[in-house]
Amino acid sequence: MKTIFNTLILALLSLSFLGGKEKSICIKPGEIWPDNKGVHINAHGGGILELNGTYYWYGEHKIEGDAGNTAQVGVHCYTSKDLINWKDKGIALAVDNDSTSLLVKGCIIERPKVIYNKKTKKFVMWFHHELKGKGYDAALTGLAISDKPTGPFKYIKSLNPNKGNWPLNFSEEFKTDTATMTNIKPKSEQGKTIIERGYYVRRDFNKGQMARDMTLLVDDDGKAYHIHSSESNQTLHFAELTDDYTDFTGRYTRVLPGESNEAPAILKHKGKYYLFTSGCTGWDPNPGRLAVADNIMGPYTSLANPTRGTEKQMKTTFQSQSTYIIKVNGKKDAYIFMADRWIPKNAIDGRYIWLPIKFDNNDIPYLEWMDEWDFSVFK
Ligand code: GAL
């Protein structure tokens, strides 16, 4: 009797597994993360939007192999009520088959982030966009808009932001500096000084600034900011968006000039802005970084590596690179660090490193590895 009962239970369990319906109760960083169909979630370099109790996860849809490092499909969207079990909602922004479109299949779409504009009731997506066959040279940011959170998003434009505007924190002296980088290595002392003194900002003044790795933040007053690696990834730019979030106002600051930060992810906690970033080593992980400011646009002060753990974990941020910080609904001071463990040889297999953010006695955020965890970690 017992055996028949056990067999029945097993059969039921596997049936529910085949149906992809079994519920997960915890987050397992770095493991395969099945969606409601039992397929590993395909939303890399992602970000989360929360609206009326539903979370929307947007990320790069990758395919198998090397080709997955370019946009063959578009931006994938998933929804969840609990941040653990995710429903596949399909492609929110699709690449174009028309070869004259800038968003043609084979271009690069990275780190898409979506925010909701209460006034226009539109869902606004910005992403890092590179042109097909041009590597990472264009350094554009792309805009797509939708009436519904799950899309379809309509591609609007791509641009180099803040054309014809100086950063708010750019000295007069820098505006007229004539130093060039000819025959100078960017990493040399001289190169670093020239970059810190705004070489790329001047070079791109008329064309618009470079914008690669990026995130968005809507502040408590409803103002939105586009935060991106600019100046050949040497300096971050914090740029204000217009009230409808679909353009740049031209007000922007340089953050941590010449310090090579990318993969920005930002958290507002008790009135302070904590900025998580990485260094620039492509798909390979490196030590995570943290900086803090009293104002969104800076100035930012660098703090220690936010990763706590073994030497290897600290050197590689648990083999991952930041992409977004999630604020957990209904829990006090509950935030999740969201990062990617890239697998560039088989892009689709990239893993997600989600860890709860902890705070030390001085209220400084830090990260510790957990094989698996649930929301009971938050008070
Ligand atoms: C990383 C960046 C990724 C991707 C990659 C390409 O540094 O964070 O989003 O652009 O480089 O090598």
mmCIF file of N, CA and C in Angstrom, residues 109-210:
data_model
loop_
_atom_site.group_PDB
_atom_site.id
_atom_site.type_symbol
_atom_site.label_atom_id
_atom_site.label_comp_id
_atom_site.label_asym_id
_atom_site.label_seq_id
_atom_site.Cartn_x
_atom_site.Cartn_y
_atom_site.Cartn_z
ATOM 1 N N ILE A 109 21.737 44.836 -27.901
ATOM 2 C CA ILE A 109 20.804 45.456 -26.953
ATOM 3 C C ILE A 109 21.203 44.930 -25.585
ATOM 4 N N GLU A 110 21.631 45.814 -24.707
ATOM 5 C CA GLU A 110 22.081 45.350 -23.395
ATOM 6 C C GLU A 110 21.450 46.146 -22.265
ATOM 7 N N ARG A 111 21.328 45.472 -21.125
ATOM 8 C CA ARG A 111 20.928 46.092 -19.862
ATOM 9 C C ARG A 111 19.642 46.921 -19.958
ATOM 10 N N PRO A 112 18.579 46.395 -20.584
ATOM 11 C CA PRO A 112 17.334 47.166 -20.678
ATOM 12 C C PRO A 112 16.729 47.418 -19.293
ATOM 13 N N LYS A 113 16.196 48.618 -19.107
ATOM 14 C CA LYS A 113 15.530 48.967 -17.847
ATOM 15 C C LYS A 113 14.230 49.668 -18.209
ATOM 16 N N VAL A 114 13.180 49.399 -17.443
ATOM 17 C CA VAL A 114 11.870 49.999 -17.740
ATOM 18 C C VAL A 114 11.379 50.768 -16.520
ATOM 19 N N ILE A 115 10.853 51.969 -16.772
ATOM 20 C CA ILE A 115 10.227 52.741 -15.703
ATOM 21 C C ILE A 115 8.830 53.142 -16.171
ATOM 22 N N TYR A 116 7.972 53.424 -15.203
ATOM 23 C CA TYR A 116 6.590 53.781 -15.519
ATOM 24 C C TYR A 116 6.384 55.261 -15.260
ATOM 25 N N ASN A 117 5.823 55.938 -16.249
ATOM 26 C CA ASN A 117 5.562 57.363 -16.082
ATOM 27 C C ASN A 117 4.093 57.579 -15.697
ATOM 28 N N LYS A 118 3.887 58.061 -14.463
ATOM 29 C CA LYS A 118 2.518 58.190 -13.942
ATOM 30 C C LYS A 118 1.703 59.212 -14.722
ATOM 31 N N LYS A 119 2.382 60.268 -15.217
ATOM 32 C CA LYS A 119 1.638 61.322 -15.914
ATOM 33 C C LYS A 119 1.169 60.845 -17.288
ATOM 34 N N THR A 120 2.086 60.227 -18.046
ATOM 35 C CA THR A 120 1.723 59.828 -19.415
ATOM 36 C C THR A 120 1.133 58.421 -19.450
ATOM 37 N N LYS A 121 1.260 57.691 -18.330
ATOM 38 C CA LYS A 121 0.812 56.290 -18.228
ATOM 39 C C LYS A 121 1.531 55.386 -19.237
ATOM 40 N N LYS A 122 2.746 55.771 -19.580
ATOM 41 C CA LYS A 122 3.530 54.961 -20.541
ATOM 42 C C LYS A 122 4.628 54.210 -19.800
ATOM 43 N N PHE A 123 4.973 53.063 -20.357
ATOM 44 C CA PHE A 123 6.117 52.300 -19.867
ATOM 45 C C PHE A 123 7.296 52.658 -20.768
ATOM 46 N N VAL A 124 8.366 53.122 -20.136
ATOM 47 C CA VAL A 124 9.488 53.676 -20.897
ATOM 48 C C VAL A 124 10.721 52.801 -20.689
ATOM 49 N N MET A 125 11.232 52.264 -21.782
ATOM 50 C CA MET A 125 12.409 51.404 -21.719
ATOM 51 C C MET A 125 13.616 52.124 -22.331
ATOM 52 N N TRP A 126 14.714 52.143 -21.571
ATOM 53 C CA TRP A 126 15.987 52.607 -22.123
ATOM 54 C C TRP A 126 16.954 51.421 -22.091
ATOM 55 N N PHE A 127 17.846 51.355 -23.053
ATOM 56 C CA PHE A 127 18.803 50.240 -23.101
ATOM 57 C C PHE A 127 20.094 50.690 -23.775
ATOM 58 N N HIS A 128 21.145 49.970 -23.537
ATOM 59 C CA HIS A 128 22.411 50.225 -24.229
ATOM 60 C C HIS A 128 22.285 49.621 -25.628
ATOM 61 N N HIS A 129 22.546 50.423 -26.630
ATOM 62 C CA HIS A 129 22.359 49.991 -28.006
ATOM 63 C C HIS A 129 23.630 50.186 -28.815
ATOM 64 N N GLU A 130 24.054 49.136 -29.476
ATOM 65 C CA GLU A 130 25.190 49.227 -30.400
ATOM 66 C C GLU A 130 24.719 48.777 -31.783
ATOM 67 N N LEU A 131 25.327 49.353 -32.807
ATOM 68 C CA LEU A 131 24.871 49.092 -34.168
ATOM 69 C C LEU A 131 25.459 47.799 -34.730
ATOM 70 N N LYS A 132 24.689 47.128 -35.535
ATOM 71 C CA LYS A 132 25.106 45.841 -36.090
ATOM 72 C C LYS A 132 26.448 45.959 -36.828
ATOM 73 N N GLY A 133 27.354 45.080 -36.465
ATOM 74 C CA GLY A 133 28.642 45.021 -37.150
ATOM 75 C C GLY A 133 29.619 46.108 -36.736
ATOM 76 N N LYS A 134 29.276 46.910 -35.758
ATOM 77 C CA LYS A 134 30.141 48.033 -35.368
ATOM 78 C C LYS A 134 30.702 47.857 -33.957
ATOM 79 N N GLY A 135 30.691 46.616 -33.464
ATOM 80 C CA GLY A 135 31.235 46.375 -32.130
ATOM 81 C C GLY A 135 30.541 47.241 -31.096
ATOM 82 N N TYR A 136 31.362 47.850 -30.230
ATOM 83 C CA TYR A 136 30.796 48.697 -29.171
ATOM 84 C C TYR A 136 31.088 50.180 -29.440
ATOM 85 N N ASP A 137 31.303 50.529 -30.723
ATOM 86 C CA ASP A 137 31.743 51.885 -31.058
ATOM 87 C C ASP A 137 30.678 52.968 -30.895
ATOM 88 N N ALA A 138 29.430 52.634 -31.208
ATOM 89 C CA ALA A 138 28.411 53.691 -31.265
ATOM 90 C C ALA A 138 28.077 54.227 -29.864
ATOM 91 N N ALA A 139 28.102 53.353 -28.862
ATOM 92 C CA ALA A 139 27.816 53.747 -27.471
ATOM 93 C C ALA A 139 26.555 54.596 -27.367
ATOM 94 N N LEU A 140 25.457 54.044 -27.883
ATOM 95 C CA LEU A 140 24.177 54.764 -27.903
ATOM 96 C C LEU A 140 23.279 54.299 -26.768
ATOM 97 N N THR A 141 22.307 55.128 -26.435
ATOM 98 C CA THR A 141 21.244 54.630 -25.582
ATOM 99 C C THR A 141 19.957 54.650 -26.401
ATOM 100 N N GLY A 142 19.192 53.556 -26.301
ATOM 101 C CA GLY A 142 17.988 53.403 -27.114
ATOM 102 C C GLY A 142 16.750 53.586 -26.254
ATOM 103 N N LEU A 143 15.674 54.027 -26.901
ATOM 104 C CA LEU A 143 14.402 54.271 -26.212
ATOM 105 C C LEU A 143 13.285 53.488 -26.891
ATOM 106 N N ALA A 144 12.451 52.841 -26.085
ATOM 107 C CA ALA A 144 11.258 52.166 -26.605
ATOM 108 C C ALA A 144 10.131 52.419 -25.611
ATOM 109 N N ILE A 145 8.899 52.500 -26.121
ATOM 110 C CA ILE A 145 7.763 52.878 -25.270
ATOM 111 C C ILE A 145 6.589 51.917 -25.472
ATOM 112 N N SER A 146 5.845 51.688 -24.406
ATOM 113 C CA SER A 146 4.680 50.806 -24.514
ATOM 114 C C SER A 146 3.545 51.311 -23.618
ATOM 115 N N ASP A 147 2.312 50.937 -23.986
ATOM 116 C CA ASP A 147 1.152 51.256 -23.142
ATOM 117 C C ASP A 147 0.964 50.202 -22.072
ATOM 118 N N LYS A 148 1.560 49.042 -22.308
ATOM 119 C CA LYS A 148 1.403 47.931 -21.354
ATOM 120 C C LYS A 148 2.774 47.484 -20.872
ATOM 121 N N PRO A 149 2.865 47.044 -19.610
ATOM 122 C CA PRO A 149 4.193 46.678 -19.096
ATOM 123 C C PRO A 149 4.844 45.512 -19.841
ATOM 124 N N THR A 150 4.014 44.594 -20.345
ATOM 125 C CA THR A 150 4.599 43.429 -21.021
ATOM 126 C C THR A 150 4.851 43.694 -22.511
ATOM 127 N N GLY A 151 4.546 44.884 -22.958
ATOM 128 C CA GLY A 151 4.798 45.250 -24.345
ATOM 129 C C GLY A 151 3.578 44.982 -25.219
ATOM 130 N N PRO A 152 3.697 45.017 -26.537
ATOM 131 C CA PRO A 152 4.942 45.257 -27.264
ATOM 132 C C PRO A 152 5.445 46.701 -27.121
ATOM 133 N N PHE A 153 6.755 46.845 -26.875
ATOM 134 C CA PHE A 153 7.380 48.155 -26.841
ATOM 135 C C PHE A 153 7.687 48.575 -28.272
ATOM 136 N N LYS A 154 7.478 49.864 -28.537
ATOM 137 C CA LYS A 154 7.781 50.399 -29.867
ATOM 138 C C LYS A 154 9.122 51.110 -29.780
ATOM 139 N N TYR A 155 10.015 50.737 -30.661
ATOM 140 C CA TYR A 155 11.328 51.379 -30.691
ATOM 141 C C TYR A 155 11.182 52.804 -31.221
ATOM 142 N N ILE A 156 11.733 53.773 -30.492
ATOM 143 C CA ILE A 156 11.568 55.181 -30.884
ATOM 144 C C ILE A 156 12.851 55.757 -31.491
ATOM 145 N N LYS A 157 13.970 55.636 -30.769
ATOM 146 C CA LYS A 157 15.202 56.283 -31.237
ATOM 147 C C LYS A 157 16.395 55.792 -30.425
ATOM 148 N N SER A 158 17.587 56.098 -30.937
ATOM 149 C CA SER A 158 18.829 55.867 -30.188
ATOM 150 C C SER A 158 19.671 57.121 -30.297
ATOM 151 N N LEU A 159 20.375 57.447 -29.242
ATOM 152 C CA LEU A 159 21.145 58.693 -29.269
ATOM 153 C C LEU A 159 22.357 58.663 -28.353
ATOM 154 N N ASN A 160 23.256 59.582 -28.618
ATOM 155 C CA ASN A 160 24.331 59.895 -27.681
ATOM 156 C C ASN A 160 23.826 61.094 -26.892
ATOM 157 N N PRO A 161 23.632 60.913 -25.598
ATOM 158 C CA PRO A 161 22.937 61.948 -24.826
ATOM 159 C C PRO A 161 23.721 63.240 -24.592
ATOM 160 N N ASN A 162 22.963 64.248 -24.217
ATOM 161 C CA ASN A 162 23.499 65.512 -23.694
ATOM 162 C C ASN A 162 24.385 66.288 -24.663
ATOM 163 N N LYS A 163 24.058 66.143 -25.923
ATOM 164 C CA LYS A 163 24.710 66.871 -26.997
ATOM 165 C C LYS A 163 24.650 68.386 -26.736
ATOM 166 N N GLY A 164 25.792 69.032 -26.837
ATOM 167 C CA GLY A 164 25.817 70.498 -26.693
ATOM 168 C C GLY A 164 25.676 70.999 -25.265
ATOM 169 N N ASN A 165 25.778 70.098 -24.300
ATOM 170 C CA ASN A 165 25.682 70.531 -22.890
ATOM 171 C C ASN A 165 26.911 70.095 -22.113
ATOM 172 N N TRP A 166 27.407 70.989 -21.288
ATOM 173 C CA TRP A 166 28.508 70.625 -20.395
ATOM 174 C C TRP A 166 27.949 69.986 -19.124
ATOM 175 N N PRO A 167 28.695 69.068 -18.536
ATOM 176 C CA PRO A 167 28.247 68.530 -17.243
ATOM 177 C C PRO A 167 28.141 69.664 -16.227
ATOM 178 N N LEU A 168 27.230 69.522 -15.249
ATOM 179 C CA LEU A 168 27.028 70.580 -14.253
ATOM 180 C C LEU A 168 28.275 70.780 -13.402
ATOM 181 N N ASN A 169 29.054 69.710 -13.252
ATOM 182 C CA ASN A 169 30.250 69.808 -12.399
ATOM 183 C C ASN A 169 31.543 69.810 -13.233
ATOM 184 N N PHE A 170 31.526 70.561 -14.319
ATOM 185 C CA PHE A 170 32.680 70.624 -15.221
ATOM 186 C C PHE A 170 33.277 72.025 -15.101
ATOM 187 N N SER A 171 34.549 72.114 -14.711
ATOM 188 C CA SER A 171 35.108 73.454 -14.479
ATOM 189 C C SER A 171 35.338 74.202 -15.799
ATOM 190 N N GLU A 172 35.317 75.509 -15.717
ATOM 191 C CA GLU A 172 35.526 76.378 -16.890
ATOM 192 C C GLU A 172 36.830 76.032 -17.580
ATOM 193 N N GLU A 173 37.804 75.786 -16.759
ATOM 194 C CA GLU A 173 39.152 75.480 -17.241
ATOM 195 C C GLU A 173 39.148 74.222 -18.136
ATOM 196 N N PHE A 174 38.335 73.222 -17.774
ATOM 197 C CA PHE A 174 38.258 71.981 -18.566
ATOM 198 C C PHE A 174 37.655 72.242 -19.951
ATOM 199 N N LYS A 175 36.735 73.206 -20.004
ATOM 200 C CA LYS A 175 36.025 73.446 -21.268
ATOM 201 C C LYS A 175 36.972 73.899 -22.371
ATOM 202 N N THR A 176 38.041 74.577 -21.956
ATOM 203 C CA THR A 176 38.938 75.145 -22.963
ATOM 204 C C THR A 176 40.279 74.413 -23.027
ATOM 205 N N ASP A 177 40.407 73.348 -22.262
ATOM 206 C CA ASP A 177 41.655 72.564 -22.278
ATOM 207 C C ASP A 177 41.876 72.043 -23.703
ATOM 208 N N THR A 178 43.111 71.991 -24.129
ATOM 209 C CA THR A 178 43.355 71.562 -25.513
ATOM 210 C C THR A 178 44.100 70.227 -25.586
ATOM 211 N N ALA A 179 44.301 69.589 -24.435
ATOM 212 C CA ALA A 179 45.065 68.327 -24.425
ATOM 213 C C ALA A 179 44.400 67.286 -25.328
ATOM 214 N N THR A 180 45.179 66.513 -26.041
ATOM 215 C CA THR A 180 44.621 65.428 -26.858
ATOM 216 C C THR A 180 45.218 64.108 -26.377
ATOM 217 N N MET A 181 44.683 63.022 -26.894
ATOM 218 C CA MET A 181 45.153 61.696 -26.467
ATOM 219 C C MET A 181 46.080 61.089 -27.533
ATOM 220 N N THR A 182 46.458 61.864 -28.529
ATOM 221 C CA THR A 182 47.318 61.324 -29.587
ATOM 222 C C THR A 182 48.620 60.815 -28.970
ATOM 223 N N ASN A 183 48.923 59.566 -29.296
ATOM 224 C CA ASN A 183 50.136 58.890 -28.787
ATOM 225 C C ASN A 183 50.170 58.761 -27.262
ATOM 226 N N ILE A 184 49.040 58.875 -26.625
ATOM 227 C CA ILE A 184 49.024 58.738 -25.159
ATOM 228 C C ILE A 184 48.156 57.539 -24.770
ATOM 229 N N LYS A 185 48.701 56.664 -23.942
ATOM 230 C CA LYS A 185 47.922 55.488 -23.524
ATOM 231 C C LYS A 185 46.912 55.926 -22.444
ATOM 232 N N PRO A 186 45.627 55.527 -22.632
ATOM 233 C CA PRO A 186 44.612 55.972 -21.669
ATOM 234 C C PRO A 186 44.942 55.554 -20.236
ATOM 235 N N LYS A 187 45.651 54.425 -20.083
ATOM 236 C CA LYS A 187 45.910 53.931 -18.716
ATOM 237 C C LYS A 187 47.154 54.562 -18.078
ATOM 238 N N SER A 188 47.961 55.307 -18.868
ATOM 239 C CA SER A 188 49.153 55.939 -18.299
ATOM 240 C C SER A 188 48.727 57.086 -17.387
ATOM 241 N N GLU A 189 49.638 57.537 -16.519
ATOM 242 C CA GLU A 189 49.317 58.638 -15.597
ATOM 243 C C GLU A 189 48.843 59.862 -16.369
ATOM 244 N N GLN A 190 49.594 60.139 -17.451
ATOM 245 C CA GLN A 190 49.257 61.315 -18.263
ATOM 246 C C GLN A 190 47.869 61.157 -18.900
ATOM 247 N N GLY A 191 47.634 59.934 -19.421
ATOM 248 C CA GLY A 191 46.339 59.641 -20.048
ATOM 249 C C GLY A 191 45.207 59.829 -19.058
ATOM 250 N N LYS A 192 45.408 59.297 -17.853
ATOM 251 C CA LYS A 192 44.360 59.392 -16.830
ATOM 252 C C LYS A 192 44.036 60.843 -16.515
ATOM 253 N N THR A 193 45.088 61.657 -16.388
ATOM 254 C CA THR A 193 44.867 63.077 -16.071
ATOM 255 C C THR A 193 44.084 63.755 -17.190
ATOM 256 N N ILE A 194 44.461 63.454 -18.418
ATOM 257 C CA ILE A 194 43.765 64.107 -19.546
ATOM 258 C C ILE A 194 42.282 63.715 -19.554
ATOM 259 N N ILE A 195 42.025 62.427 -19.241
ATOM 260 C CA ILE A 195 40.630 61.956 -19.213
ATOM 261 C C ILE A 195 39.876 62.613 -18.051
ATOM 262 N N GLU A 196 40.524 62.652 -16.890
ATOM 263 C CA GLU A 196 39.871 63.283 -15.733
ATOM 264 C C GLU A 196 39.534 64.742 -16.014
ATOM 265 N N ARG A 197 40.391 65.363 -16.792
ATOM 266 C CA ARG A 197 40.169 66.772 -17.141
ATOM 267 C C ARG A 197 39.228 66.922 -18.347
ATOM 268 N N GLY A 198 38.485 65.843 -18.623
ATOM 269 C CA GLY A 198 37.346 65.981 -19.540
ATOM 270 C C GLY A 198 37.631 65.820 -21.017
ATOM 271 N N TYR A 199 38.692 65.113 -21.375
ATOM 272 C CA TYR A 199 39.018 64.959 -22.797
ATOM 273 C C TYR A 199 37.823 64.466 -23.620
ATOM 274 N N TYR A 200 37.200 63.343 -23.162
ATOM 275 C CA TYR A 200 36.103 62.751 -23.957
ATOM 276 C C TYR A 200 34.864 63.650 -23.969
ATOM 277 N N VAL A 201 34.609 64.333 -22.868
ATOM 278 C CA VAL A 201 33.437 65.219 -22.812
ATOM 279 C C VAL A 201 33.578 66.304 -23.883
ATOM 280 N N ARG A 202 34.791 66.875 -23.972
ATOM 281 C CA ARG A 202 35.034 67.913 -25.000
ATOM 282 C C ARG A 202 34.918 67.317 -26.393
ATOM 283 N N ARG A 203 35.545 66.133 -26.572
ATOM 284 C CA ARG A 203 35.547 65.499 -27.898
ATOM 285 C C ARG A 203 34.118 65.254 -28.389
ATOM 286 N N ASP A 204 33.224 64.848 -27.456
ATOM 287 C CA ASP A 204 31.874 64.450 -27.847
ATOM 288 C C ASP A 204 30.830 65.542 -27.625
ATOM 289 N N PHE A 205 31.290 66.739 -27.279
ATOM 290 C CA PHE A 205 30.370 67.834 -26.942
ATOM 291 C C PHE A 205 29.324 68.076 -28.046
ATOM 292 N N ASN A 206 29.757 68.114 -29.296
ATOM 293 C CA ASN A 206 28.829 68.429 -30.386
ATOM 294 C C ASN A 206 28.016 67.238 -30.855
ATOM 295 N N LYS A 207 28.572 66.060 -30.635
ATOM 296 C CA LYS A 207 27.922 64.845 -31.153
ATOM 297 C C LYS A 207 26.974 64.236 -30.122
ATOM 298 N N GLY A 208 27.251 64.460 -28.842
ATOM 299 C CA GLY A 208 26.538 63.784 -27.756
ATOM 300 C C GLY A 208 27.485 62.797 -27.105
ATOM 301 N N GLN A 209 27.242 62.535 -25.830
ATOM 302 C CA GLN A 209 28.185 61.728 -25.041
ATOM 303 C C GLN A 209 27.952 60.223 -25.237
ATOM 304 N N MET A 210 28.996 59.459 -24.981
ATOM 305 C CA MET A 210 28.896 57.998 -25.071
ATOM 306 C C MET A 210 28.017 57.475 -23.923
#
